[in-house]
Tab-separated table of N, CA and C in Angstrom:
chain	number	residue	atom	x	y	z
N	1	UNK	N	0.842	-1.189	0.000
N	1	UNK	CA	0.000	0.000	0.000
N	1	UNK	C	0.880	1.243	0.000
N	2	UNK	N	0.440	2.408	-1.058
N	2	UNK	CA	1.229	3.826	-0.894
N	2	UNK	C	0.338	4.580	-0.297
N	3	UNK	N	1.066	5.686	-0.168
N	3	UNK	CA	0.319	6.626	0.709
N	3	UNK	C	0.547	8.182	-0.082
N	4	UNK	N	-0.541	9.205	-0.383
N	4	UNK	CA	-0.125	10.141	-0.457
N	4	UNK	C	-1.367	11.263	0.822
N	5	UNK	N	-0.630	12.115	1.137
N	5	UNK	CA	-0.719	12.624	1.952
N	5	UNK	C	-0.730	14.552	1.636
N	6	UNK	N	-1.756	15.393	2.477
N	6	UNK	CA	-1.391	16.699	2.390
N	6	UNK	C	-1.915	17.329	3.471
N	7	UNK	N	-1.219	18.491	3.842
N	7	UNK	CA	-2.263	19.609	5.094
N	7	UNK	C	-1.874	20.744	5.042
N	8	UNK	N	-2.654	21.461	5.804
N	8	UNK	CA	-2.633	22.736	5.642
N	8	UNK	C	-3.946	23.441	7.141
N	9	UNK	N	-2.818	24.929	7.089
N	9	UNK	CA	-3.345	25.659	8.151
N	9	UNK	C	-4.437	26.250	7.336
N	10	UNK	N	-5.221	26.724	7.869
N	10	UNK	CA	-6.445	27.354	7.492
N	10	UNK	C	-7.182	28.593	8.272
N	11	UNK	N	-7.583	29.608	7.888
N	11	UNK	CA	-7.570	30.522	8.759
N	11	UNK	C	-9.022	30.934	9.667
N	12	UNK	N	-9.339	29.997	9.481
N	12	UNK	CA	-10.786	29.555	10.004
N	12	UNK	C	-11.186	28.758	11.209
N	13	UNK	N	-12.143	28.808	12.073
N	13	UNK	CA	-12.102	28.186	13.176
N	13	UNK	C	-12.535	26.506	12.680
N	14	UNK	N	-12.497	26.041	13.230
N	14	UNK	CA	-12.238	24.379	12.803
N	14	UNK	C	-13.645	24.184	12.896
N	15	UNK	N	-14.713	24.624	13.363
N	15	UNK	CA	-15.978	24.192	13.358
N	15	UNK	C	-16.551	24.845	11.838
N	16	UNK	N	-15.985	26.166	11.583
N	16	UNK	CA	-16.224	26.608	10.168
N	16	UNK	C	-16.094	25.669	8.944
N	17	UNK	N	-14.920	25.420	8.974
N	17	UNK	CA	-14.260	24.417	7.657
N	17	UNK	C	-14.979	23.254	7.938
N	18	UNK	N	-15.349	22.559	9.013
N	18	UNK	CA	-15.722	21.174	9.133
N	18	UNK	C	-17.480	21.782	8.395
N	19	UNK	N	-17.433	22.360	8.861
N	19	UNK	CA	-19.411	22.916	7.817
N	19	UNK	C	-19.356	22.755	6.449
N	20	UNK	N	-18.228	23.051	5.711
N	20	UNK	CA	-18.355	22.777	4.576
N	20	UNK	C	-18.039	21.756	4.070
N	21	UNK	N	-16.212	20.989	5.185
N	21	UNK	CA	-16.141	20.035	4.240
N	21	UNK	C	-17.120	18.744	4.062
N	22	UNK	N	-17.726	18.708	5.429
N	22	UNK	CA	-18.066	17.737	5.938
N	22	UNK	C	-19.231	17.663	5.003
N	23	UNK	N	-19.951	18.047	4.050
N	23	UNK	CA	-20.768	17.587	3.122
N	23	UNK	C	-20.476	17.077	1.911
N	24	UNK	N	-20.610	15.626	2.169
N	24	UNK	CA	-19.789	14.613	1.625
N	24	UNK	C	-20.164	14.891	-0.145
N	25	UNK	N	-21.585	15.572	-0.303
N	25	UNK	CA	-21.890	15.749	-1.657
N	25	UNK	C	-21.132	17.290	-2.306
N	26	UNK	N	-20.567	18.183	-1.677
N	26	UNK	CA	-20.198	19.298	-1.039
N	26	UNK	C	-18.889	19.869	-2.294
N	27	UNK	N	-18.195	18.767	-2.677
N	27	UNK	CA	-16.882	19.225	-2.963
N	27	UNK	C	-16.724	19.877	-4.381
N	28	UNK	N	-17.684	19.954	-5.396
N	28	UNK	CA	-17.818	21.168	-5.802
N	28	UNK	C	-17.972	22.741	-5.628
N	29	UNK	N	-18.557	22.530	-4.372
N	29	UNK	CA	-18.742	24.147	-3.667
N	29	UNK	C	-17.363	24.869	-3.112
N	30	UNK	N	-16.379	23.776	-3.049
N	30	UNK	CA	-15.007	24.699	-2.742
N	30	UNK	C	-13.853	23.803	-3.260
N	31	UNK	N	-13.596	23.018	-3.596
N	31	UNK	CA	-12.658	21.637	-4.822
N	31	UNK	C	-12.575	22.101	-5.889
N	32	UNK	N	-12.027	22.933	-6.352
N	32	UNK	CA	-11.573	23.689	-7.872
N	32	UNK	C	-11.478	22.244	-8.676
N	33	UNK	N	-11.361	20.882	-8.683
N	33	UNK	CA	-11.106	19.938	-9.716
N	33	UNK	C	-12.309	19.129	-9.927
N	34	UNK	N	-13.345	19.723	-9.202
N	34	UNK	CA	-14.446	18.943	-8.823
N	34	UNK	C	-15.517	19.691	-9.713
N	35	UNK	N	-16.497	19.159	-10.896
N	35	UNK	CA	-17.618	20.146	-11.573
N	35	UNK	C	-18.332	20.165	-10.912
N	36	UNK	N	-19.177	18.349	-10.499
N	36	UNK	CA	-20.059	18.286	-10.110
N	36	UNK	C	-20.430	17.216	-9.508
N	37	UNK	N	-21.542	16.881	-8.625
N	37	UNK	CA	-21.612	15.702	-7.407
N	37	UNK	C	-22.895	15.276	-7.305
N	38	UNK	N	-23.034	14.243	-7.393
N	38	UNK	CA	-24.395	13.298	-7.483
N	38	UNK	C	-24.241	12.345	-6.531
N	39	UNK	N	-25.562	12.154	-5.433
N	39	UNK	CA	-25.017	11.495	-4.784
N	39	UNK	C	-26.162	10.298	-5.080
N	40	UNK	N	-25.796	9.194	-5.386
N	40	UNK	CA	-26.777	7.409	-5.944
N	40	UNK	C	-26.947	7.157	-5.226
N	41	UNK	N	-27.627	6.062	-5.076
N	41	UNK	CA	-27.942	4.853	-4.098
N	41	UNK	C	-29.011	4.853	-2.992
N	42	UNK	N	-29.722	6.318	-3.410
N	42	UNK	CA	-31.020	6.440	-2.973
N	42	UNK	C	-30.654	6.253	-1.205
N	43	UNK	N	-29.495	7.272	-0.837
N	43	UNK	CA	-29.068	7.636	0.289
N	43	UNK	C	-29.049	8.958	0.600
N	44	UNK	N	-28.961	9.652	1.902
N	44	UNK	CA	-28.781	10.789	2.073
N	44	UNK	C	-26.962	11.302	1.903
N	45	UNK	N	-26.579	12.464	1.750
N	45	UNK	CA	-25.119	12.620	1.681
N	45	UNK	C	-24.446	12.224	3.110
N	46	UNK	N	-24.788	12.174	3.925
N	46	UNK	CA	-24.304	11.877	5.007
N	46	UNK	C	-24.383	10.717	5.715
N	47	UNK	N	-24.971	10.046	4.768
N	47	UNK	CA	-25.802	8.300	5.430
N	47	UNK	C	-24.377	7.380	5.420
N	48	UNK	N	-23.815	6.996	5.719
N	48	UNK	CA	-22.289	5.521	5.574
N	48	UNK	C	-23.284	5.051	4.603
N	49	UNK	N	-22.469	4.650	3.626
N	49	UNK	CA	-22.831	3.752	2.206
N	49	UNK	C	-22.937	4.370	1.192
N	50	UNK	N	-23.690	6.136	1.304
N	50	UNK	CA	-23.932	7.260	0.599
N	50	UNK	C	-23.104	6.824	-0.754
N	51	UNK	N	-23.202	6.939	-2.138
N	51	UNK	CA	-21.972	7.145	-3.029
N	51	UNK	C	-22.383	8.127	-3.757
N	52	UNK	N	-21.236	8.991	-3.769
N	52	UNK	CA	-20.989	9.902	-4.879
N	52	UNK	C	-20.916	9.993	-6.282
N	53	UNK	N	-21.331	10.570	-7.277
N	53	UNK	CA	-20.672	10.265	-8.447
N	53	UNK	C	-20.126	11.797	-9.119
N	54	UNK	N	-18.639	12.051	-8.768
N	54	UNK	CA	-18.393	13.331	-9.040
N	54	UNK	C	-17.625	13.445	-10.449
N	55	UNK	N	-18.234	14.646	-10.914
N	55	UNK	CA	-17.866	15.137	-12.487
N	55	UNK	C	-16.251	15.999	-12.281
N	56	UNK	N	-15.446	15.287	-13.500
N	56	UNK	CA	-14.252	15.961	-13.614
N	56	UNK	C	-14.566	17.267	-14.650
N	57	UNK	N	-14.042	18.590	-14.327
N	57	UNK	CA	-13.969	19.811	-15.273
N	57	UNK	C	-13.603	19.067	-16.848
N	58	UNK	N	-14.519	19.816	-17.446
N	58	UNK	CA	-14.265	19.488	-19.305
N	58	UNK	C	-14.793	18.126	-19.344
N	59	UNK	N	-15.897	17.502	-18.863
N	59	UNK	CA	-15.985	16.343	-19.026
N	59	UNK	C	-14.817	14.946	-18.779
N	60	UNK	N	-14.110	15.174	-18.691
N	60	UNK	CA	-12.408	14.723	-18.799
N	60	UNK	C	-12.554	13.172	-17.986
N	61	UNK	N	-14.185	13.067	-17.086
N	61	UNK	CA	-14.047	11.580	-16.458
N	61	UNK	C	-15.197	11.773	-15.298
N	62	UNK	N	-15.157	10.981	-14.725
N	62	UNK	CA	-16.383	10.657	-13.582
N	62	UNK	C	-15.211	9.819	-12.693
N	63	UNK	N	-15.566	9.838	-11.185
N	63	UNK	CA	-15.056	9.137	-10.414
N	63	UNK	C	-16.085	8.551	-9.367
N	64	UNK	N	-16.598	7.078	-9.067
N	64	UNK	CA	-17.526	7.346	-7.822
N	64	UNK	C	-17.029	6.904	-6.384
N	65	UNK	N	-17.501	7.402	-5.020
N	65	UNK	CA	-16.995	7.079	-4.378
N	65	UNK	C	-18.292	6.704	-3.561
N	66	UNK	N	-17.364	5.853	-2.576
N	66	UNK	CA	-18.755	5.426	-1.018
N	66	UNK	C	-18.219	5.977	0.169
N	67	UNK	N	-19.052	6.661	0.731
N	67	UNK	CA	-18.923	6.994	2.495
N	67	UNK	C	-18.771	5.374	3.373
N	68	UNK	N	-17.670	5.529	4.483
N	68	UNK	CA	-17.759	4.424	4.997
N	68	UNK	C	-17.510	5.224	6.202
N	69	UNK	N	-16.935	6.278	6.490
N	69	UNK	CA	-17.082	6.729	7.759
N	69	UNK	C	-17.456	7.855	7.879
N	70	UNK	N	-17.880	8.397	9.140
N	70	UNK	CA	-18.629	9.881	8.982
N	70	UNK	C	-18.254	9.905	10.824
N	71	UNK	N	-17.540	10.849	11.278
N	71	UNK	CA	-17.404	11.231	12.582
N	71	UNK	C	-17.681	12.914	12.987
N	72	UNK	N	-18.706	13.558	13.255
N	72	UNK	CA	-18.624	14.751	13.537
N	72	UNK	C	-17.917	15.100	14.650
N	73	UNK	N	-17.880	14.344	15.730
N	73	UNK	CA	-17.204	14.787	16.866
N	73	UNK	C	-15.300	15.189	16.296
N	74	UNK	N	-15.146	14.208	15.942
N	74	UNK	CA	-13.507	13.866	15.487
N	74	UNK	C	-13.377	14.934	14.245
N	75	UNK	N	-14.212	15.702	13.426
N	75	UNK	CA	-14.624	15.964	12.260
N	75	UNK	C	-13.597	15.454	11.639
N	76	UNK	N	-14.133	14.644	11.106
N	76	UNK	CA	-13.424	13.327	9.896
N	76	UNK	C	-14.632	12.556	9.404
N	77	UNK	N	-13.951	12.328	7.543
N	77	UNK	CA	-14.855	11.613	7.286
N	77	UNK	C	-14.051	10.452	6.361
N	78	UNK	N	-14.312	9.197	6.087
N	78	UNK	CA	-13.135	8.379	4.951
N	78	UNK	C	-14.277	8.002	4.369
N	79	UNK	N	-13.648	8.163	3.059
N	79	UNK	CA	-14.396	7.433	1.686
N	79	UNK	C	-13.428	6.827	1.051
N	80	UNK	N	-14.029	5.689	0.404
N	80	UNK	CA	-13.484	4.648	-1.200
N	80	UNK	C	-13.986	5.282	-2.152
N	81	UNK	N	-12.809	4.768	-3.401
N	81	UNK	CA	-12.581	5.221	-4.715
N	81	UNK	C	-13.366	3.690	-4.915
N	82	UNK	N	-14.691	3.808	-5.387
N	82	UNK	CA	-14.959	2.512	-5.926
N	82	UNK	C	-14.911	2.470	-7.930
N	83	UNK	N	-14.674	3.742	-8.131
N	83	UNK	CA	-14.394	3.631	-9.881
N	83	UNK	C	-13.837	5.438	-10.169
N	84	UNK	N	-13.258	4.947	-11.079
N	84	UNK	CA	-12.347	6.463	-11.318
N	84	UNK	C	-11.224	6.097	-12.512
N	85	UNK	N	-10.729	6.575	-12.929
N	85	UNK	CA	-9.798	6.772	-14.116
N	85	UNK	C	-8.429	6.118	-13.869
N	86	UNK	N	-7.901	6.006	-12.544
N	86	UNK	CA	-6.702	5.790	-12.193
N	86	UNK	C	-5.884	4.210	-11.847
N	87	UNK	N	-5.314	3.889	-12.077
N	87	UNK	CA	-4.851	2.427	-12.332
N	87	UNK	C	-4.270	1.708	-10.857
N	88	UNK	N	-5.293	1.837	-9.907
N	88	UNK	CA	-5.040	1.020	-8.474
N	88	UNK	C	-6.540	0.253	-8.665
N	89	UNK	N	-6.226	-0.702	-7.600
N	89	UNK	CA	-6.977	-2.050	-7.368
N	89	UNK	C	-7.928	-1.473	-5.739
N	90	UNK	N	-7.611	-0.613	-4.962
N	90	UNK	CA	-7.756	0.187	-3.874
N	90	UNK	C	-7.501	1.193	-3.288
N	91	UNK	N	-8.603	1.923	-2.908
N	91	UNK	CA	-8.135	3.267	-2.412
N	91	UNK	C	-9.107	3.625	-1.404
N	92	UNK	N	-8.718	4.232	-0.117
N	92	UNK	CA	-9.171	4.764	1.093
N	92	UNK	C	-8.569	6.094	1.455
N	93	UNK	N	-9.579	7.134	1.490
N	93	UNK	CA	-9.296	8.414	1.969
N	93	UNK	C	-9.923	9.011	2.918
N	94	UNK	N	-9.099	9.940	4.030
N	94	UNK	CA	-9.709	10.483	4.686
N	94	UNK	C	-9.270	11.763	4.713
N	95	UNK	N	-10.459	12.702	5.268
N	95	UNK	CA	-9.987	14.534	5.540
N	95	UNK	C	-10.338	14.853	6.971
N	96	UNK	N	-9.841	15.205	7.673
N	96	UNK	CA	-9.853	15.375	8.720
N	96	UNK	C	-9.638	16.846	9.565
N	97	UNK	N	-10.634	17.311	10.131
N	97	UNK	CA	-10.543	18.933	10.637
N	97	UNK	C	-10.023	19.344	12.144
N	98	UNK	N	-8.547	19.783	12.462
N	98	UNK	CA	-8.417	19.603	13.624
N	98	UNK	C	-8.327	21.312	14.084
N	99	UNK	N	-8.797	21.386	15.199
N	99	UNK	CA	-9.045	22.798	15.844
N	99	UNK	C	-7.343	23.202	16.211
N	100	UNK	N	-6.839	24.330	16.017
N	100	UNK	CA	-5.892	25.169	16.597
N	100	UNK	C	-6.095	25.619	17.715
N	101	UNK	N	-5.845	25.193	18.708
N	101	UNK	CA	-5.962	26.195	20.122
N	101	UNK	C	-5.552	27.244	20.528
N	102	UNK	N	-4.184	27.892	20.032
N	102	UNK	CA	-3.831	28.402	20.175
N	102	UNK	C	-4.221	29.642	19.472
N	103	UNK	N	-4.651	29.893	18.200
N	103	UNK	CA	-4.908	30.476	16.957
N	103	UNK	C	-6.012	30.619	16.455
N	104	UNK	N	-6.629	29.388	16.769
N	104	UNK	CA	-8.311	29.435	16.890
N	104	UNK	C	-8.163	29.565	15.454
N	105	UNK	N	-7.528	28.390	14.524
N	105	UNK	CA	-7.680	28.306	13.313
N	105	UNK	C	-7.852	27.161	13.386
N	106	UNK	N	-7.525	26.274	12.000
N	106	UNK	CA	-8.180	24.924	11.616
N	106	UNK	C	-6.704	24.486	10.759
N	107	UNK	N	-6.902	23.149	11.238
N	107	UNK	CA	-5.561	22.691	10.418
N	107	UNK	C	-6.047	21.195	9.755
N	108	UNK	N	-6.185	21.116	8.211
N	108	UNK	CA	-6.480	19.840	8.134
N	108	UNK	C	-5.652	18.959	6.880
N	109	UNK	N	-5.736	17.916	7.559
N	109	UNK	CA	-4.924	16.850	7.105
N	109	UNK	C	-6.169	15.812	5.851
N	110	UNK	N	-5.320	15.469	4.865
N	110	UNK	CA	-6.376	14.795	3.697
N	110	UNK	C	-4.963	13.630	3.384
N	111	UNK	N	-5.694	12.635	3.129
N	111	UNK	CA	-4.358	11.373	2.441
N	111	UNK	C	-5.342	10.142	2.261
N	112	UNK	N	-4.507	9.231	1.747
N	112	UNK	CA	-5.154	8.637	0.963
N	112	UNK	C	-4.479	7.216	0.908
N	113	UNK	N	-4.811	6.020	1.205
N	113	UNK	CA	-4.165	4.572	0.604
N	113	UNK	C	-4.412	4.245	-0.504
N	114	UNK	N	-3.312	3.700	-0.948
N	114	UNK	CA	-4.316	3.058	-2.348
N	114	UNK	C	-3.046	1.604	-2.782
N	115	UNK	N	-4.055	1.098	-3.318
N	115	UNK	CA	-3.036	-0.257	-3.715
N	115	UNK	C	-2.689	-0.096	-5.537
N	116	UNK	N	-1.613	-0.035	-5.857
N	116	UNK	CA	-1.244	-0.023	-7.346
N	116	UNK	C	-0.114	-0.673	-7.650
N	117	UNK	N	0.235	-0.679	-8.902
N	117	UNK	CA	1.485	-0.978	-9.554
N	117	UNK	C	2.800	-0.269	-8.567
N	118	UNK	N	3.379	-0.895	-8.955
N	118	UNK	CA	5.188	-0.014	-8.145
N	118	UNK	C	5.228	1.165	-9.101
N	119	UNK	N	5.272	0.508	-10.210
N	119	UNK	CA	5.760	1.491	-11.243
N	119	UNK	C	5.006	2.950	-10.817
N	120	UNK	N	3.660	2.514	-11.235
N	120	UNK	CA	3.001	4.092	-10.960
N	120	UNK	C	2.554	4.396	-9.500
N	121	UNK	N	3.422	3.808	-8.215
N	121	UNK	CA	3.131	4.718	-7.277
N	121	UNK	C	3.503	6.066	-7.246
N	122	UNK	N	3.987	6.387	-7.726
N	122	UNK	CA	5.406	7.735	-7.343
N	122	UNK	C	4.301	8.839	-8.482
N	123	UNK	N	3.924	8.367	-9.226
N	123	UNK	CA	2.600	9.421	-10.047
N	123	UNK	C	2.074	9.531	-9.512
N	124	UNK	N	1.061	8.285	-9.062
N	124	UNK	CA	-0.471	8.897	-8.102
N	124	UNK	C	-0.140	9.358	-6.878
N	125	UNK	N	1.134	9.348	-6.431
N	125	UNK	CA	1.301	9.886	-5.184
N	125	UNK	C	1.397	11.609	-5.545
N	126	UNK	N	1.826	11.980	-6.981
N	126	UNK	CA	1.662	13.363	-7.437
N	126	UNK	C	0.021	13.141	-7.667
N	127	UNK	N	-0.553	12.716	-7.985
N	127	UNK	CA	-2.155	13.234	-8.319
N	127	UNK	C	-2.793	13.492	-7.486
N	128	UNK	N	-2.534	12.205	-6.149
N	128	UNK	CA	-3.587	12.377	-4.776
N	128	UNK	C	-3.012	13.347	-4.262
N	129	UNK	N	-1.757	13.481	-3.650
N	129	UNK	CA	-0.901	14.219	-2.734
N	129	UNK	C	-1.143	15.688	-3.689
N	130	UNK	N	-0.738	15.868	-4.147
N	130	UNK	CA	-0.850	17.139	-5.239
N	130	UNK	C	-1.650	17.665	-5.804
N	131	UNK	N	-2.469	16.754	-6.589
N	131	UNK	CA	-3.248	17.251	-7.652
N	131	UNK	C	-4.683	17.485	-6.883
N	132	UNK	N	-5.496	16.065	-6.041
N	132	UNK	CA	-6.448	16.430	-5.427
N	132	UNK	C	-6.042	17.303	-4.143
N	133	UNK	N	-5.674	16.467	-3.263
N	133	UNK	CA	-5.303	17.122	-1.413
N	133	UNK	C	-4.948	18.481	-1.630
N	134	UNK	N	-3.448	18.265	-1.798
N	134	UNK	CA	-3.167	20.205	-1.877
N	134	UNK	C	-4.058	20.886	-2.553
N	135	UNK	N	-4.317	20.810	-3.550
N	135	UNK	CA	-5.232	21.730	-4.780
N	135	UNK	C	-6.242	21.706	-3.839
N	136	UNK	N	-6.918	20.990	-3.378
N	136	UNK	CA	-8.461	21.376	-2.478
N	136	UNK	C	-7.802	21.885	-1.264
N	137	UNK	N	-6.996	21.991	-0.425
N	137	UNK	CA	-6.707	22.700	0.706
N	137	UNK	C	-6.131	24.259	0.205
N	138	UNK	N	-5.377	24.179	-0.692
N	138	UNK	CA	-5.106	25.823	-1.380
N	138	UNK	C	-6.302	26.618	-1.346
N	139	UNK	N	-7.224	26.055	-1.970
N	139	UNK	CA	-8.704	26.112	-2.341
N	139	UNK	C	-9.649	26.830	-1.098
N	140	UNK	N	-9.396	25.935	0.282
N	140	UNK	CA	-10.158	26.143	1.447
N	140	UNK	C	-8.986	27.169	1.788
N	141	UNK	N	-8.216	27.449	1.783
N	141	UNK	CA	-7.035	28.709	2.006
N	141	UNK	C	-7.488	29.739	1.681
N	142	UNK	N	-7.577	29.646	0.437
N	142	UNK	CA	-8.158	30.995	-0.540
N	142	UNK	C	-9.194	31.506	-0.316
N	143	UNK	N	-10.017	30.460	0.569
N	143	UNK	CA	-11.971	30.865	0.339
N	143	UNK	C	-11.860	31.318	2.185
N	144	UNK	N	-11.515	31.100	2.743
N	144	UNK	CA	-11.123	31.522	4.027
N	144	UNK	C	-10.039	32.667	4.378
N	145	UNK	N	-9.238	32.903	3.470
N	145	UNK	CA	-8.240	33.952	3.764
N	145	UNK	C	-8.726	35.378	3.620
C-alpha cells in the first residue's frame, strides 16, 4: 500500500471548515477539480454507504466514491474510490478537521491509501498528494483567507 498525503493551516475556526467540508456531496462548492456531485444509491449525503458520483472539469471523467465513515465529533470523514480513471486495485481516503488552540484556526490533514502498480506509485502519489489534497486545501485557504 502507498500513501499520499497533504495539510494545511487554514484561517478559520475548525468548526467553520468542518461545515463545509463535511458535506460529503459538497466538494464542488469549494474543490476547484471537482464540476459536479451526485449522490446514488437512494441515500442521504451523510448516510455511511452514501456514493458519490463526481464530475471531472471538461468532461475529462467521472469518479464514484462510497462513504464508509462519517465522525462529527472527530470531524473526519473516509471514503473509497470505488471507480475512477486511475490504475489502483484500492483506495481509502480520509480529511480530517483539527481545531488550533492556540490560533483558533483549523488545520487539516487529507491522504489517501491506495493499492497499485510499483511502477506508478510515485505518479499517483503526485495526483492524490498534489493534484487532489493540496489543490483542495489551497482552495479552502483561498476561500477563508
Amino acid at each position: 500500500m502507498a500513501r499520499a498525503y497533504a495539510s494545511a493551516v487554514i484561517p478559520a475556526p475548525a468548526e467553520q471548515v468542518w461545515e463545509l467540508v463535511r458535506e460529503f456531496n459538497g466538494l464542488p462548492d469549494w474543490h476547484p477539480a471537482i464540476a459536479s456531485s451526485e449522490i446514488e444509491s437512494g441515500r442521504s449525503a451523510g448516510e455511511i454507504g452514501a456514493v458519490r458520483l463526481l464530475g471531472l472539469p471538461d468532461g475529462c471523467g467521472a469518479i464514484r466514491e462510497r462513504l464508509v465513515a462519517l465522525d462529527d465529533t472527530a470531524r473526519s470523514y473516509t471514503y473509497d474510490m470505488i471507480e475512477g480513471p486511475f490504475p489502483i486495485r484500492t483506495y481509502r481516503s480520509t480529511i480530517t478537521v483539527f481545531p488550533i488552540t492556540a490560533t483558533g484556526q483549523a488545520f487539516v490533514e487529507w491522504f489517501g491509501d491506495y493499492d497499485a502498480e510499483a511502477a506508478e506509485e510515485s505518479k499517483l502519489e503526485q495526483t492524490f498528494g498534489g493534484g487532489v489534497y493540496a489543490a483542495g486545501l489551497k482552495a479552502l485557504v483561498e476561500r477563508f483567507s
